[in-house]
PDB file of C-alpha atoms and ligand atoms in Angstrom:
ATOM      1  CA  UNK A  10       3.698  19.726   5.489  1.00 38.00           C
ATOM      2  CA  UNK A  11       1.460  18.857   2.566  1.00 45.00           C
ATOM      3  CA  UNK A  12       1.803  15.540   0.790  1.00 52.00           C
ATOM      4  CA  UNK A  13       1.915  17.406  -2.550  1.00 54.00           C
ATOM      5  CA  UNK A  14       5.111  19.069  -1.472  1.00 52.00           C
ATOM      6  CA  UNK A  15       6.724  15.923  -0.108  1.00 51.00           C
ATOM      7  CA  UNK A  16       5.929  14.046  -3.300  1.00 56.00           C
ATOM      8  CA  UNK A  17       8.005  16.387  -5.373  1.00 53.00           C
ATOM      9  CA  UNK A  18      10.999  17.033  -3.137  1.00 57.00           C
ATOM     10  CA  UNK A  19      11.877  13.398  -2.403  1.00 65.00           C
ATOM     11  CA  UNK A  20      11.677  13.802   1.393  1.00 76.00           C
ATOM     12  CA  UNK A  21      10.841  10.782   3.503  1.00 89.00           C
ATOM     13  CA  UNK A  22       7.121  10.182   3.844  1.00 95.00           C
ATOM     14  CA  UNK A  23       5.358   8.928   6.937  1.00 97.00           C
ATOM     15  CA  UNK A  24       3.244   5.785   6.822  1.00 97.00           C
ATOM     16  CA  UNK A  25       0.211   7.969   7.529  1.00 97.00           C
ATOM     17  CA  UNK A  26       0.929  10.123   4.480  1.00 97.00           C
ATOM     18  CA  UNK A  27       1.156   6.995   2.355  1.00 97.00           C
ATOM     19  CA  UNK A  28      -2.225   5.889   3.693  1.00 97.00           C
ATOM     20  CA  UNK A  29      -3.961   9.242   3.393  1.00 96.00           C
ATOM     21  CA  UNK A  30      -3.215   9.922  -0.250  1.00 96.00           C
ATOM     22  CA  UNK A  31      -6.122   7.910  -1.693  1.00 96.00           C
ATOM     23  CA  UNK A  32      -8.838   5.509  -0.557  1.00 97.00           C
ATOM     24  CA  UNK A  33      -6.970   2.542  -2.029  1.00 98.00           C
ATOM     25  CA  UNK A  34      -3.340   1.437  -2.173  1.00 98.00           C
ATOM     26  CA  UNK A  35      -3.025  -0.835  -5.209  1.00 98.00           C
ATOM     27  CA  UNK A  36      -1.235  -4.120  -4.530  1.00 98.00           C
ATOM     28  CA  UNK A  37       0.610  -4.805  -7.772  1.00 98.00           C
ATOM     29  CA  UNK A  38       2.248  -7.954  -9.134  1.00 98.00           C
ATOM     30  CA  UNK A  39       4.385  -7.327 -12.222  1.00 98.00           C
ATOM     31  CA  UNK A  40       5.736 -10.204 -14.278  1.00 97.00           C
ATOM     32  CA  UNK A  41       7.158  -7.991 -17.045  1.00 98.00           C
ATOM     33  CA  UNK A  42       9.487  -5.041 -16.693  1.00 98.00           C
ATOM     34  CA  UNK A  43       7.933  -3.496 -19.798  1.00 98.00           C
ATOM     35  CA  UNK A  44       4.603  -3.193 -17.970  1.00 98.00           C
ATOM     36  CA  UNK A  45       5.940  -1.138 -15.074  1.00 98.00           C
ATOM     37  CA  UNK A  46       6.042   2.364 -16.516  1.00 98.00           C
ATOM     38  CA  UNK A  47       2.814   2.304 -18.577  1.00 98.00           C
ATOM     39  CA  UNK A  48       1.004   0.675 -15.638  1.00 98.00           C
ATOM     40  CA  UNK A  49       2.240   3.415 -13.271  1.00 98.00           C
ATOM     41  CA  UNK A  50       1.187   6.109 -15.746  1.00 98.00           C
ATOM     42  CA  UNK A  51      -2.234   4.478 -16.113  1.00 98.00           C
ATOM     43  CA  UNK A  52      -2.804   4.524 -12.342  1.00 98.00           C
ATOM     44  CA  UNK A  53      -1.580   8.116 -12.121  1.00 98.00           C
ATOM     45  CA  UNK A  54      -3.976   9.149 -14.867  1.00 98.00           C
ATOM     46  CA  UNK A  55      -6.772   7.737 -12.728  1.00 98.00           C
ATOM     47  CA  UNK A  56      -5.619   9.606  -9.618  1.00 97.00           C
ATOM     48  CA  UNK A  57      -3.612   6.951  -7.745  1.00 98.00           C
ATOM     49  CA  UNK A  58      -0.022   7.888  -6.893  1.00 97.00           C
ATOM     50  CA  UNK A  59       0.965   5.509  -4.086  1.00 98.00           C
ATOM     51  CA  UNK A  60       1.937   2.252  -5.821  1.00 98.00           C
ATOM     52  CA  UNK A  61       2.810  -0.926  -3.941  1.00 98.00           C
ATOM     53  CA  UNK A  62       4.917  -3.165  -6.177  1.00 98.00           C
ATOM     54  CA  UNK A  63       5.138  -6.554  -4.490  1.00 98.00           C
ATOM     55  CA  UNK A  64       8.508  -8.296  -4.291  1.00 98.00           C
ATOM     56  CA  UNK A  65       6.995 -11.496  -5.620  1.00 97.00           C
ATOM     57  CA  UNK A  66       8.495 -11.671  -9.060  1.00 98.00           C
ATOM     58  CA  UNK A  67      12.079 -11.665 -10.296  1.00 98.00           C
ATOM     59  CA  UNK A  68      11.434  -8.334 -12.051  1.00 98.00           C
ATOM     60  CA  UNK A  69       9.902  -6.516  -9.080  1.00 98.00           C
ATOM     61  CA  UNK A  70      12.992  -4.530  -8.085  1.00 98.00           C
ATOM     62  CA  UNK A  71      13.715  -3.540 -11.673  1.00 98.00           C
ATOM     63  CA  UNK A  72      10.080  -2.435 -11.999  1.00 98.00           C
ATOM     64  CA  UNK A  73      10.428  -0.274  -8.870  1.00 98.00           C
ATOM     65  CA  UNK A  74      13.593   1.247 -10.266  1.00 98.00           C
ATOM     66  CA  UNK A  75      11.989   2.001 -13.627  1.00 98.00           C
ATOM     67  CA  UNK A  76       8.956   3.673 -12.059  1.00 98.00           C
ATOM     68  CA  UNK A  77      11.095   5.678  -9.622  1.00 98.00           C
ATOM     69  CA  UNK A  78      13.212   6.976 -12.508  1.00 98.00           C
ATOM     70  CA  UNK A  79      10.631   7.446 -15.215  1.00 98.00           C
ATOM     71  CA  UNK A  80       7.437   8.330 -13.378  1.00 98.00           C
ATOM     72  CA  UNK A  81       8.511  10.883 -10.777  1.00 96.00           C
ATOM     73  CA  UNK A  82       4.921  11.988 -10.080  1.00 97.00           C
ATOM     74  CA  UNK A  83       4.236   8.535  -8.641  1.00 98.00           C
ATOM     75  CA  UNK A  84       5.410   7.357  -5.244  1.00 98.00           C
ATOM     76  CA  UNK A  85       6.591   3.809  -5.641  1.00 98.00           C
ATOM     77  CA  UNK A  86       6.746   1.472  -2.663  1.00 98.00           C
ATOM     78  CA  UNK A  87       7.705  -2.156  -2.172  1.00 98.00           C
ATOM     79  CA  UNK A  88       5.212  -4.736  -0.956  1.00 98.00           C
ATOM     80  CA  UNK A  89       5.804  -8.238   0.388  1.00 98.00           C
ATOM     81  CA  UNK A  90       8.909  -6.955   2.196  1.00 98.00           C
ATOM     82  CA  UNK A  91       9.844  -9.868   4.478  1.00 98.00           C
ATOM     83  CA  UNK A  92      13.484  -9.357   5.429  1.00 98.00           C
ATOM     84  CA  UNK A  93      16.173  -6.786   6.042  1.00 98.00           C
ATOM     85  CA  UNK A  94      17.644  -7.695   2.661  1.00 98.00           C
ATOM     86  CA  UNK A  95      14.288  -6.966   0.984  1.00 98.00           C
ATOM     87  CA  UNK A  96      14.117  -3.572   2.685  1.00 98.00           C
ATOM     88  CA  UNK A  97      17.648  -2.643   1.644  1.00 98.00           C
ATOM     89  CA  UNK A  98      17.139  -3.796  -1.937  1.00 98.00           C
ATOM     90  CA  UNK A  99      13.819  -1.943  -2.183  1.00 98.00           C
ATOM     91  CA  UNK A 100      15.333   1.303  -0.913  1.00 98.00           C
ATOM     92  CA  UNK A 101      18.267   0.958  -3.311  1.00 98.00           C
ATOM     93  CA  UNK A 102      15.849   0.459  -6.197  1.00 98.00           C
ATOM     94  CA  UNK A 103      14.105   3.717  -5.291  1.00 98.00           C
ATOM     95  CA  UNK A 104      11.160   2.559  -3.177  1.00 98.00           C
ATOM     96  CA  UNK A 105       9.859   5.257  -0.845  1.00 98.00           C
ATOM     97  CA  UNK A 106       7.773   3.076   1.456  1.00 98.00           C
ATOM     98  CA  UNK A 107       7.499  -0.571   2.441  1.00 98.00           C
ATOM     99  CA  UNK A 108       4.544  -2.829   3.107  1.00 98.00           C
ATOM    100  CA  UNK A 109       4.983  -6.225   4.775  1.00 98.00           C
ATOM    101  CA  UNK A 110       2.684  -9.212   5.339  1.00 98.00           C
ATOM    102  CA  UNK A 111       3.724  -9.420   9.022  1.00 98.00           C
ATOM    103  CA  UNK A 112       5.918  -7.729  11.579  1.00 98.00           C
ATOM    104  CA  UNK A 113       9.153  -8.440  13.414  1.00 97.00           C
ATOM    105  CA  UNK A 114      11.311  -5.942  15.294  1.00 97.00           C
ATOM    106  CA  UNK A 115      14.216  -6.799  12.964  1.00 97.00           C
ATOM    107  CA  UNK A 116      12.115  -5.878   9.941  1.00 98.00           C
ATOM    108  CA  UNK A 117      11.048  -2.638  11.608  1.00 98.00           C
ATOM    109  CA  UNK A 118      14.685  -1.800  12.325  1.00 98.00           C
ATOM    110  CA  UNK A 119      15.781  -2.627   8.778  1.00 98.00           C
ATOM    111  CA  UNK A 120      13.129  -0.354   7.280  1.00 98.00           C
ATOM    112  CA  UNK A 121      14.066   2.471   9.649  1.00 97.00           C
ATOM    113  CA  UNK A 122      17.733   2.033   8.736  1.00 97.00           C
ATOM    114  CA  UNK A 123      16.850   2.028   5.036  1.00 97.00           C
ATOM    115  CA  UNK A 124      14.781   5.209   5.436  1.00 97.00           C
ATOM    116  CA  UNK A 125      11.547   3.471   4.453  1.00 98.00           C
ATOM    117  CA  UNK A 126       8.302   4.166   6.275  1.00 98.00           C
ATOM    118  CA  UNK A 127       6.800   0.726   6.962  1.00 98.00           C
ATOM    119  CA  UNK A 128       3.181  -0.340   6.873  1.00 98.00           C
ATOM    120  CA  UNK A 129       3.456  -3.715   8.584  1.00 98.00           C
ATOM    121  CA  UNK A 130       0.838  -6.428   8.425  1.00 98.00           C
ATOM    122  CA  UNK A 131      -0.855  -7.492  11.668  1.00 98.00           C
ATOM    123  CA  UNK A 132      -3.639  -9.946  12.374  1.00 98.00           C
ATOM    124  CA  UNK A 133      -3.601 -10.256  16.178  1.00 98.00           C
ATOM    125  CA  UNK A 134      -3.527  -8.046  19.254  1.00 98.00           C
ATOM    126  CA  UNK A 135      -0.050  -9.291  20.149  1.00 98.00           C
ATOM    127  CA  UNK A 136       1.280  -8.203  16.766  1.00 98.00           C
ATOM    128  CA  UNK A 137      -0.275  -4.772  17.231  1.00 98.00           C
ATOM    129  CA  UNK A 138       1.383  -4.501  20.653  1.00 98.00           C
ATOM    130  CA  UNK A 139       4.727  -5.499  19.169  1.00 98.00           C
ATOM    131  CA  UNK A 140       4.471  -2.920  16.388  1.00 98.00           C
ATOM    132  CA  UNK A 141       3.401  -0.222  18.828  1.00 98.00           C
ATOM    133  CA  UNK A 142       6.333  -1.042  21.110  1.00 97.00           C
ATOM    134  CA  UNK A 143       8.505  -0.131  18.136  1.00 97.00           C
ATOM    135  CA  UNK A 144       6.670   3.122  17.494  1.00 97.00           C
ATOM    136  CA  UNK A 145       4.379   1.982  14.683  1.00 98.00           C
ATOM    137  CA  UNK A 146       0.687   2.813  14.946  1.00 96.00           C
ATOM    138  CA  UNK A 147      -0.290   2.829  11.264  1.00 98.00           C
ATOM    139  CA  UNK A 148      -0.732  -0.801  10.349  1.00 98.00           C
ATOM    140  CA  UNK A 149      -1.979  -3.016   7.561  1.00 98.00           C
ATOM    141  CA  UNK A 150      -4.664  -5.476   8.718  1.00 98.00           C
ATOM    142  CA  UNK A 151      -3.774  -8.594   6.766  1.00 98.00           C
ATOM    143  CA  UNK A 152      -5.375 -10.762   5.552  1.00 98.00           C
ATOM    144  CA  UNK A 153      -8.357  -8.605   6.399  1.00 98.00           C
ATOM    145  CA  UNK A 154     -11.321 -10.698   5.307  1.00 98.00           C
ATOM    146  CA  UNK A 155      -9.821 -14.006   6.363  1.00 97.00           C
ATOM    147  CA  UNK A 156      -8.702 -12.693   9.771  1.00 98.00           C
ATOM    148  CA  UNK A 157     -11.996 -11.230  10.938  1.00 97.00           C
ATOM    149  CA  UNK A 158     -12.953  -8.419   8.574  1.00 98.00           C
ATOM    150  CA  UNK A 159     -15.082  -5.533   9.760  1.00 98.00           C
ATOM    151  CA  UNK A 160     -15.873  -7.199  13.083  1.00 98.00           C
ATOM    152  CA  UNK A 161     -12.204  -7.491  13.989  1.00 98.00           C
ATOM    153  CA  UNK A 162     -11.550  -3.826  13.247  1.00 98.00           C
ATOM    154  CA  UNK A 163     -14.569  -2.825  15.343  1.00 98.00           C
ATOM    155  CA  UNK A 164     -13.321  -4.981  18.216  1.00 98.00           C
ATOM    156  CA  UNK A 165      -9.843  -3.443  17.998  1.00 98.00           C
ATOM    157  CA  UNK A 166     -11.185   0.118  18.019  1.00 97.00           C
ATOM    158  CA  UNK A 167     -11.655  -0.122  21.802  1.00 96.00           C
ATOM    159  CA  UNK A 168      -8.291  -1.363  23.120  1.00 98.00           C
ATOM    160  CA  UNK A 169      -6.324  -0.032  20.155  1.00 98.00           C
ATOM    161  CA  UNK A 170      -8.146   3.250  19.638  1.00 97.00           C
ATOM    162  CA  UNK A 171      -4.907   4.996  18.693  1.00 97.00           C
ATOM    163  CA  UNK A 172      -4.111   2.624  15.811  1.00 98.00           C
ATOM    164  CA  UNK A 173      -5.053   3.329  12.204  1.00 98.00           C
ATOM    165  CA  UNK A 174      -5.439   0.496   9.747  1.00 98.00           C
ATOM    166  CA  UNK A 175      -5.217  -0.275   6.052  1.00 98.00           C
ATOM    167  CA  UNK A 176      -7.227  -3.514   5.677  1.00 98.00           C
ATOM    168  CA  UNK A 177      -5.845  -5.607   2.818  1.00 98.00           C
ATOM    169  CA  UNK A 178      -6.704  -9.095   1.592  1.00 98.00           C
ATOM    170  CA  UNK A 179     -10.160  -9.876   0.270  1.00 98.00           C
ATOM    171  CA  UNK A 180     -11.100  -6.201   0.003  1.00 98.00           C
ATOM    172  CA  UNK A 181     -13.098  -5.399  -3.143  1.00 98.00           C
ATOM    173  CA  UNK A 182     -14.838  -2.361  -4.626  1.00 97.00           C
ATOM    174  CA  UNK A 183     -18.047  -3.781  -3.119  1.00 97.00           C
ATOM    175  CA  UNK A 184     -16.920  -4.146   0.493  1.00 97.00           C
ATOM    176  CA  UNK A 185     -14.346  -1.309   0.548  1.00 98.00           C
ATOM    177  CA  UNK A 186     -16.953   1.375   1.420  1.00 97.00           C
ATOM    178  CA  UNK A 187     -17.873  -0.502   4.627  1.00 97.00           C
ATOM    179  CA  UNK A 188     -14.216  -0.686   5.658  1.00 98.00           C
ATOM    180  CA  UNK A 189     -13.672   2.978   4.807  1.00 98.00           C
ATOM    181  CA  UNK A 190     -16.614   3.912   7.036  1.00 97.00           C
ATOM    182  CA  UNK A 191     -14.820   2.635  10.147  1.00 97.00           C
ATOM    183  CA  UNK A 192     -13.145   5.384  12.184  1.00 97.00           C
ATOM    184  CA  UNK A 193      -9.928   3.364  12.536  1.00 98.00           C
ATOM    185  CA  UNK A 194      -9.566   2.751   8.785  1.00 98.00           C
ATOM    186  CA  UNK A 195      -7.687   5.322   6.692  1.00 97.00           C
ATOM    187  CA  UNK A 196      -7.529   3.436   3.384  1.00 98.00           C
ATOM    188  CA  UNK A 197      -7.718  -0.110   2.048  1.00 98.00           C
ATOM    189  CA  UNK A 198      -5.299  -2.169  -0.024  1.00 98.00           C
ATOM    190  CA  UNK A 199      -6.300  -4.304  -2.966  1.00 98.00           C
ATOM    191  CA  UNK A 200      -5.078  -6.013  -6.083  1.00 98.00           C
ATOM    192  CA  UNK A 201      -8.201  -5.355  -8.151  1.00 98.00           C
ATOM    193  CA  UNK A 202      -6.877  -2.106  -9.659  1.00 98.00           C
ATOM    194  CA  UNK A 203      -4.230  -3.925 -11.667  1.00 98.00           C
ATOM    195  CA  UNK A 204      -5.698  -7.180 -13.007  1.00 98.00           C
ATOM    196  CA  UNK A 205      -3.224  -9.630 -14.529  1.00 98.00           C
ATOM    197  CA  UNK A 206      -5.333  -9.784 -17.690  1.00 98.00           C
ATOM    198  CA  UNK A 207      -5.198  -5.993 -18.151  1.00 98.00           C
ATOM    199  CA  UNK A 208      -1.409  -6.148 -17.872  1.00 98.00           C
ATOM    200  CA  UNK A 209      -1.191  -9.050 -20.310  1.00 98.00           C
ATOM    201  CA  UNK A 210      -3.321  -7.153 -22.837  1.00 98.00           C
ATOM    202  CA  UNK A 211      -1.613  -3.812 -22.156  1.00 98.00           C
ATOM    203  CA  UNK A 212      -5.092  -2.482 -21.419  1.00 98.00           C
ATOM    204  CA  UNK A 213      -3.954   0.754 -19.763  1.00 98.00           C
ATOM    205  CA  UNK A 214      -7.322   2.525 -20.152  1.00 98.00           C
ATOM    206  CA  UNK A 215      -8.924  -0.216 -18.057  1.00 98.00           C
ATOM    207  CA  UNK A 216      -6.392   0.329 -15.270  1.00 98.00           C
ATOM    208  CA  UNK A 217      -6.991   4.084 -15.427  1.00 98.00           C
ATOM    209  CA  UNK A 218     -10.737   3.508 -15.142  1.00 98.00           C
ATOM    210  CA  UNK A 219     -10.296   1.146 -12.178  1.00 98.00           C
ATOM    211  CA  UNK A 220      -8.139   3.797 -10.471  1.00 98.00           C
ATOM    212  CA  UNK A 221     -10.719   6.512 -11.184  1.00 98.00           C
ATOM    213  CA  UNK A 222     -13.433   4.346  -9.669  1.00 98.00           C
ATOM    214  CA  UNK A 223     -11.239   3.583  -6.646  1.00 97.00           C
ATOM    215  CA  UNK A 224     -10.511   7.218  -5.811  1.00 96.00           C
ATOM    216  CA  UNK A 225     -14.251   7.882  -5.863  1.00 95.00           C
ATOM    217  CA  UNK A 226     -14.979   5.161  -3.290  1.00 95.00           C
ATOM    218  CA  UNK A 227     -16.799   6.729  -0.358  1.00 87.00           C
ATOM    219  CA  UNK A 228     -17.343   5.330   3.106  1.00 87.00           C
ATOM    220  CA  UNK A 229     -20.745   3.753   3.581  1.00 85.00           C
ATOM    221  CA  UNK A 230     -22.248   1.776   6.439  1.00 81.00           C
ATOM    222  CA  UNK A 231     -23.855  -1.504   5.382  1.00 68.00           C
TER     223      UNK A 231
HETATM  224  C1  3PG B 325      -1.962  -9.573  -1.357  1.00 92.63           C
HETATM  225  O1  3PG B 325      -1.106  -9.797  -0.548  1.00 92.63           O
HETATM  226  O2  3PG B 325      -2.000 -10.104  -2.474  1.00 92.63           O
HETATM  227  C2  3PG B 325      -2.930  -8.531  -0.976  1.00 92.63           C
HETATM  228  O3  3PG B 325      -3.405  -8.766   0.271  1.00 92.63           O
HETATM  229  C3  3PG B 325      -4.019  -8.346  -1.957  1.00 92.63           C
HETATM  230  O4  3PG B 325      -5.054  -9.158  -1.677  1.00 92.63           O
HETATM  231  P1  3PG B 325      -6.302  -9.147  -2.664  1.00 92.63           P
HETATM  232  O5  3PG B 325      -5.856  -9.823  -3.924  1.00 92.63           O
HETATM  233  O6  3PG B 325      -7.364  -9.905  -1.933  1.00 92.63           O
HETATM  234  O7  3PG B 325      -6.662  -7.691  -2.895  1.00 92.63           O
END
């Protein structure tokens, strides 16, 4: 089934579909509810539909709810999901996927129960094994630069050849093409698409331009 179709009929996505939609999943921190909808529209205008709103601010759930209701062309997800309660609250608010900074079987279960595809963070082989035991093979490599960067992903491609990654943490427009060139990388995550200063200044054209530039990122070997 095509992602286009799933986006409009509200069916449950797979983690792979979330990853395959664009080269970058924006990691978004919203301090103001009023920013949520114009920010989502700005990203959409630049070609980015999968939006990870991190549960790091008191307004995050309300922001997810507003985007889910008012920007139906976007697919809003919750980031920084750390507990079963986070997963349930995110799903109730209208999130359609979850991203977490780590993995536990309880978190995996909670996301399954809430109907949320989960992109869990891993940084070690043991964490990959744990996620795979629970049926998850699309994983976020976090924090990517700090935990070994390109070299780590190359090393994992042997023993974990069936795992696909979204490196996140320290990824920039400059190093993203090298990550995207790796066969086990589907997309990258990054906060650079939604700078705090652009939000503070309501500079939506800047966010649209950053999204446009991000969707044009092409794999390249350094
Ligand atoms: C985060 O958790 O904030 C993400 O990993 C984003 O990291 P970045 O700011 O380095 O893109």
